[in-house]
Structures are given as structure tokens and as C-alpha cells.
mmCIF file of C-alpha atoms in Angstrom:
data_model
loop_
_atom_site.group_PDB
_atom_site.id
_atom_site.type_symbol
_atom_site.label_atom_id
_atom_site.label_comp_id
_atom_site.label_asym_id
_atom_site.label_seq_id
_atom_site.Cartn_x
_atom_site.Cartn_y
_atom_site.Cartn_z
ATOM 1 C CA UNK A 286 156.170 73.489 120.669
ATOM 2 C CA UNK A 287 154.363 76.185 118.597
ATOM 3 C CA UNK A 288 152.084 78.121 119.749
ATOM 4 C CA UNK A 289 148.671 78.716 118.007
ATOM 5 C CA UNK A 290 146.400 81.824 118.609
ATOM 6 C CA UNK A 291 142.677 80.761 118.104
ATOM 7 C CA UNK A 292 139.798 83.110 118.243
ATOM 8 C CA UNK A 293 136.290 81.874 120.713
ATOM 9 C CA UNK A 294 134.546 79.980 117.629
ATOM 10 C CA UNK A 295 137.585 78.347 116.536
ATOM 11 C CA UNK A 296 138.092 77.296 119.688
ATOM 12 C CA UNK A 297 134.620 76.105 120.641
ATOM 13 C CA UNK A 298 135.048 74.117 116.909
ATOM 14 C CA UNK A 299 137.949 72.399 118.524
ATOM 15 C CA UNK A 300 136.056 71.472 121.462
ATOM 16 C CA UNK A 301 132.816 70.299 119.874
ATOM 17 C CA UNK A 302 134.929 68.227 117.199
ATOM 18 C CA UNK A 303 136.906 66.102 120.029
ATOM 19 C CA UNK A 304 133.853 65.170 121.448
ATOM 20 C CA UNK A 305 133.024 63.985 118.131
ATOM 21 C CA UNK A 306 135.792 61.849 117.718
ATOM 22 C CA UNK A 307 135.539 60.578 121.385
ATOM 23 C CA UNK A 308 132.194 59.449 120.889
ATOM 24 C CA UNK A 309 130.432 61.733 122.642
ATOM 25 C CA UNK A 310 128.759 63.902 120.118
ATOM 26 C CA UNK A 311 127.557 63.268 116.969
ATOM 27 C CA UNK A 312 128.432 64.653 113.947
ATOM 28 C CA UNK A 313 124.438 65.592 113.078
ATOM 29 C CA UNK A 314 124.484 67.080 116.599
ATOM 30 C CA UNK A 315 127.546 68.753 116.588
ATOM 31 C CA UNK A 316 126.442 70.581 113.325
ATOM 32 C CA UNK A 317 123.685 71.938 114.973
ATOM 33 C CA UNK A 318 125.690 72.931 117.886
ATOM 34 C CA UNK A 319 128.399 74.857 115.975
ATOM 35 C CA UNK A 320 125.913 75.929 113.467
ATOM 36 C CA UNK A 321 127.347 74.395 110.224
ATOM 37 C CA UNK A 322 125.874 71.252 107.783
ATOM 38 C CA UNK A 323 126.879 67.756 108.589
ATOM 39 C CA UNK A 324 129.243 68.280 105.615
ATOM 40 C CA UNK A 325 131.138 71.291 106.808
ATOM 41 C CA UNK A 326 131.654 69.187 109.805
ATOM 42 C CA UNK A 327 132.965 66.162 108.120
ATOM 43 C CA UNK A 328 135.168 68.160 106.495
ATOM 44 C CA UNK A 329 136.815 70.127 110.031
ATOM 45 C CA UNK A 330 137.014 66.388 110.899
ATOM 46 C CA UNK A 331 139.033 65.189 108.165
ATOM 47 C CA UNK A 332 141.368 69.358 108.238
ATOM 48 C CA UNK A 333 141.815 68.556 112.765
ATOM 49 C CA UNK A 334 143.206 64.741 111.946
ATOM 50 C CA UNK A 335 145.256 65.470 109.672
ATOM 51 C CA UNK A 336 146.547 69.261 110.682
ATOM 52 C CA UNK A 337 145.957 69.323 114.654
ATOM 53 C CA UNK A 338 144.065 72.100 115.907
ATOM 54 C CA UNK A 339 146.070 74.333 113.425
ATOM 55 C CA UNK A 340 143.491 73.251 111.095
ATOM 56 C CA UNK A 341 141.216 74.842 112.702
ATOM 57 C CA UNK A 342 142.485 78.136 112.336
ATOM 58 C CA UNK A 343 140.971 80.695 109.355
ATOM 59 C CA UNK A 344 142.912 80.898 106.915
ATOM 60 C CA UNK A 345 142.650 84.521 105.540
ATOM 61 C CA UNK A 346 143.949 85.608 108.761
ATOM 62 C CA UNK A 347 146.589 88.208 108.783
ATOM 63 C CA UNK A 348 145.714 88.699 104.728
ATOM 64 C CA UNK A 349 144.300 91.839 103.421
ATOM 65 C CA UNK A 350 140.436 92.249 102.634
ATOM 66 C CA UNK A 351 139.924 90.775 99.101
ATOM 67 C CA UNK A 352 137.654 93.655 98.570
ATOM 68 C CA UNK A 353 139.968 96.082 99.640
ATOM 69 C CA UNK A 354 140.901 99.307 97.547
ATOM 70 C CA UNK A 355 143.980 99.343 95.690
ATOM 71 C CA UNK A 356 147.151 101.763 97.040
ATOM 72 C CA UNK A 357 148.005 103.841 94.495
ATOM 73 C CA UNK A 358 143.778 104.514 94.256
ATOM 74 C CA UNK A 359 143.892 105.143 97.783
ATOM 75 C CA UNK A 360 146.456 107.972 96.943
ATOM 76 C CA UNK A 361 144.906 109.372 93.817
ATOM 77 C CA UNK A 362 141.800 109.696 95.961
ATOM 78 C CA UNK A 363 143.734 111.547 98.756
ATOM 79 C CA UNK A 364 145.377 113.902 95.834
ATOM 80 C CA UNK A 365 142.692 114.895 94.518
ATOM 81 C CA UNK A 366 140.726 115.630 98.045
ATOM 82 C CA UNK A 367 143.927 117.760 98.557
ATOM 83 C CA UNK A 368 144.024 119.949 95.349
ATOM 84 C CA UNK A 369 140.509 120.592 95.451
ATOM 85 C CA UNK A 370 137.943 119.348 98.119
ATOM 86 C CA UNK A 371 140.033 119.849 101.676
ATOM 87 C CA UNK A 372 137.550 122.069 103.159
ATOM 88 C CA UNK A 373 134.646 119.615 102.074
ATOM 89 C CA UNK A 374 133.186 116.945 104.540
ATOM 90 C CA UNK A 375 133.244 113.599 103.490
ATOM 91 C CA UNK A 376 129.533 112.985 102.125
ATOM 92 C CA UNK A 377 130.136 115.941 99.969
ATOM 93 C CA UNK A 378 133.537 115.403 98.353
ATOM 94 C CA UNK A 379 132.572 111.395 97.865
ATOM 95 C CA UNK A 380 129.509 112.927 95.773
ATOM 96 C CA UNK A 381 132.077 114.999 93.765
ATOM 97 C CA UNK A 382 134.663 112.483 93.431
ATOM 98 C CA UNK A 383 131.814 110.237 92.025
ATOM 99 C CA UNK A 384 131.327 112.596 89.098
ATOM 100 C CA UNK A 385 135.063 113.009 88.343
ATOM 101 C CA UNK A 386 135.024 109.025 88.190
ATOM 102 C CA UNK A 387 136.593 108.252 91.563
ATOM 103 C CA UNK A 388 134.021 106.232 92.782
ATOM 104 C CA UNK A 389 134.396 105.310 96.853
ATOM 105 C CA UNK A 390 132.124 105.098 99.536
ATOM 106 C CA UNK A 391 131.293 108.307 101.854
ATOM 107 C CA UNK A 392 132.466 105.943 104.752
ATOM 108 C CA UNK A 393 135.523 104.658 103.546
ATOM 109 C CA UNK A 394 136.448 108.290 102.144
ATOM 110 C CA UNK A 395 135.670 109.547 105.939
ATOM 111 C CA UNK A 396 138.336 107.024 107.422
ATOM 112 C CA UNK A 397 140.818 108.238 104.685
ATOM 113 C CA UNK A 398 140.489 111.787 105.459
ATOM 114 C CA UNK A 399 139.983 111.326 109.129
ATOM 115 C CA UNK A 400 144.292 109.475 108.598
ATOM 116 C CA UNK A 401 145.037 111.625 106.209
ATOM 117 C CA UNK A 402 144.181 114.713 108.676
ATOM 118 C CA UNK A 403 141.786 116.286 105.927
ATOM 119 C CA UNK A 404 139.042 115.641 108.874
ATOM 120 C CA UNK A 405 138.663 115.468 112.350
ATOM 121 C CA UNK A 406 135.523 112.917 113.792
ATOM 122 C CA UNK A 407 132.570 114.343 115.850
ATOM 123 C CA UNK A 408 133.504 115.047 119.265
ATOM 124 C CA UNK A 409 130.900 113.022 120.327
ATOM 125 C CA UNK A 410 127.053 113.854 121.935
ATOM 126 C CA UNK A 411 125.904 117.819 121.189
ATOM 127 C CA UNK A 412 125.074 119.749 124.298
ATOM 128 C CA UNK A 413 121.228 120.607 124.660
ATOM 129 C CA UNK A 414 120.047 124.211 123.589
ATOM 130 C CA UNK A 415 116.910 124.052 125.596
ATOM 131 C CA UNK A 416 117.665 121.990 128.424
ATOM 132 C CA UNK A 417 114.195 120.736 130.058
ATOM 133 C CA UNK A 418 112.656 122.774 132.819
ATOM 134 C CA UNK A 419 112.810 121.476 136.065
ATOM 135 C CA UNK A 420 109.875 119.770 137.975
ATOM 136 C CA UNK A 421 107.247 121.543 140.119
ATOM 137 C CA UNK A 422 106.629 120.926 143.901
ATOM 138 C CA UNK A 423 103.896 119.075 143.728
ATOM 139 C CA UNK A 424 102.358 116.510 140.757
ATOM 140 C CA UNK A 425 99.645 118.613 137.909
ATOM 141 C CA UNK A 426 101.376 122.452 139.753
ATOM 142 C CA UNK A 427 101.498 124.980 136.458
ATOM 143 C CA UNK A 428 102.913 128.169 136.800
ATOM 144 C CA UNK A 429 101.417 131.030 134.475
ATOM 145 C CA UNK A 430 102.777 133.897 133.310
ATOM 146 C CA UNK A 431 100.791 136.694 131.465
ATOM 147 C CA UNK A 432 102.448 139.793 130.722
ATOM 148 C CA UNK A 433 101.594 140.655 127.408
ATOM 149 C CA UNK A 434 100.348 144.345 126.729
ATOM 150 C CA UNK A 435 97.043 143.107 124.131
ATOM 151 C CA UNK A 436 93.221 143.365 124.976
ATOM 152 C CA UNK A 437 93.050 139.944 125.479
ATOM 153 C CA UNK A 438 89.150 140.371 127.381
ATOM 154 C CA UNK A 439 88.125 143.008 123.742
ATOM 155 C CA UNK A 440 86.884 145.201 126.844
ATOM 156 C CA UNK A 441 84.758 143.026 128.866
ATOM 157 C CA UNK A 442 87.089 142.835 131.257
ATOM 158 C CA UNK A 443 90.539 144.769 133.210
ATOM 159 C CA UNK A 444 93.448 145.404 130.874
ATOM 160 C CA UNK A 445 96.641 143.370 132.152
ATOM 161 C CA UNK A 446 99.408 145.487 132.710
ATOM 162 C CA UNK A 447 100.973 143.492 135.262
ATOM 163 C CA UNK A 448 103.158 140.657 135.000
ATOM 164 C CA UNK A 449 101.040 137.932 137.025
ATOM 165 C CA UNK A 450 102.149 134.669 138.307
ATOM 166 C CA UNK A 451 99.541 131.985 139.790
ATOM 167 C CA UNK A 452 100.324 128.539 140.513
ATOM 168 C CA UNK A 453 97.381 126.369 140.030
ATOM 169 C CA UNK A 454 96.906 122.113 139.900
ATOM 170 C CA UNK A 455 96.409 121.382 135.472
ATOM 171 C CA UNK A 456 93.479 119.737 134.779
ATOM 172 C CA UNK A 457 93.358 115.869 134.526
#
């Protein structure tokens, strides 16, 4: 007996379709279930009675990306990153390569250096410089701090030459 690998969808497909052909379902129905037109589903119909449920199975499985860059571009692009732009980051040497006529993607170029060892991937969330300051005692508590040297009273009133720290409710 062979064995047949079948992702969730194909497998719901296969489901939905022999309830179809028991009677259960309809087809109108079971297009709206799965999502498709009454037409795709005739046609799964026809593809499961004649194939089994290996007819249900995509096709382009295990078969490279139709829009997926050639080889030998792959290694031009990975030459020339080599010669001239290995201390770049990827944004940067796709914007070059774009003017030399090696047009790619700053994404796909990141994946290529990132296996070609030309660049090494974030190492994830950046530590906080100014972590926040930790809560007061009670709810509306500020602490103040004055200990700058300036006439801040223009002589009306005592000079501060003191730090001084009062704790006081804030407003609202």
C-alpha cells in the first residue's frame, strides 16, 4: 500500500468531497465550506474518482519556486558581495548591486549572505538604555530634587545651595 502525505486543507478537501459523493453534502455547499466555486469542486470530484485521494495532493510539491532565482545568478551575486561589498549590510549592498545591474531584493540578498556567512542576523530584542524608574510608595508621591546653583527666586527669595529632596502627592 503506498503511503500518501497530505497537508490539513488537503485533507479537510478529502473529507468534505466524500460527503459529497455520499450524499451528504452538496456540491454548492461544499464549495462554500472549502472555500472554492462549484466548478473547482466538480473538478476535485472528477481528479478523487479517478486518482484516489492522491488526487488530492498539490502538485508543485517538492518542485522549486517558479519564481525562484537562477544558480549561477545566485553565485555571481555572492561574487561580487565578496570582491567588493563584504563589510556592507544587506539593504546597502542590494542598493549597490542594483546600480551595477544585479538586481535582487534586500531580503532575499539578506538570506544569501546570512548562508553564505557574509552576515550574521540580529541577536534578537536590544536591551533598554533608560530602563523606567521604579514606582513610588504611594499613588500621585513625586520626589523633587533641586540642586542647581542659579537665582532661580532673581532675589526675592533664599539662594539654594542645598541639594533638597521633598516628597509631595502631584496634582490631579
Amino acid at each position: 500500500m503506498e503511503r500518501i502525505e497530505m497537508s490539513g486543507k488537503e485533507l479537510e478537501r478529502l473529507e468534505v468531497l466524500r460527503q459529497v459523493l455520499d450524499g451528504v453534502v452538496s456540491q454548492k455547499a461544499a464549495a462554500e465550506r472549502l472555500g472554492l466555486t462549484d466548478r473547482q469542486v466538480r473538478r476535485l470530484l472528477r481528479r478523487y474518482k479517478a486518482e484516489g485521494a492522491a488526487g488530492l495532493v498539490d502538485r508543485r510539491r517538492g518542485k522549486p519556486s517558479g519564481r525562484r532565482l537562477a544558480p549561477s545568478f545566485k553565485e555571481r551575486v555572492i561574487a561580487r558581495l565578496s570582491q567588493c561589498y563584504a563589510d556592507f549590510g544587506p539593504t546597502l549592498a542590494a542598493e549597490h548591486l542594483a546600480a551595477e545591474g544585479l538586481n535582487v531584493s534586500k531580503e532575499t540578498l539578506r538570506g544569501w549572505m546570512i548562508e553564505a556567512g557574509l552576515w550574521q542576523a540580529a541577536r534578537g530584542r536590544r536591551v533598554t538604555l533608560h530602563p523606567p524608574r521604579p514606582r513610588r510608595a504611594r499613588v500621585g508621591e513625586l520626589v523633587q530634587i533641586d540642586g542647581s546653583p542659579h537665582d532661580w527666586f532673581e532675589g526675592r527669595g533664599k539662594r539654594c545651595t542645598l541639594v533638597a529632596f521633598t516628597t509631595m502627592p502631584r496634582a490631579g
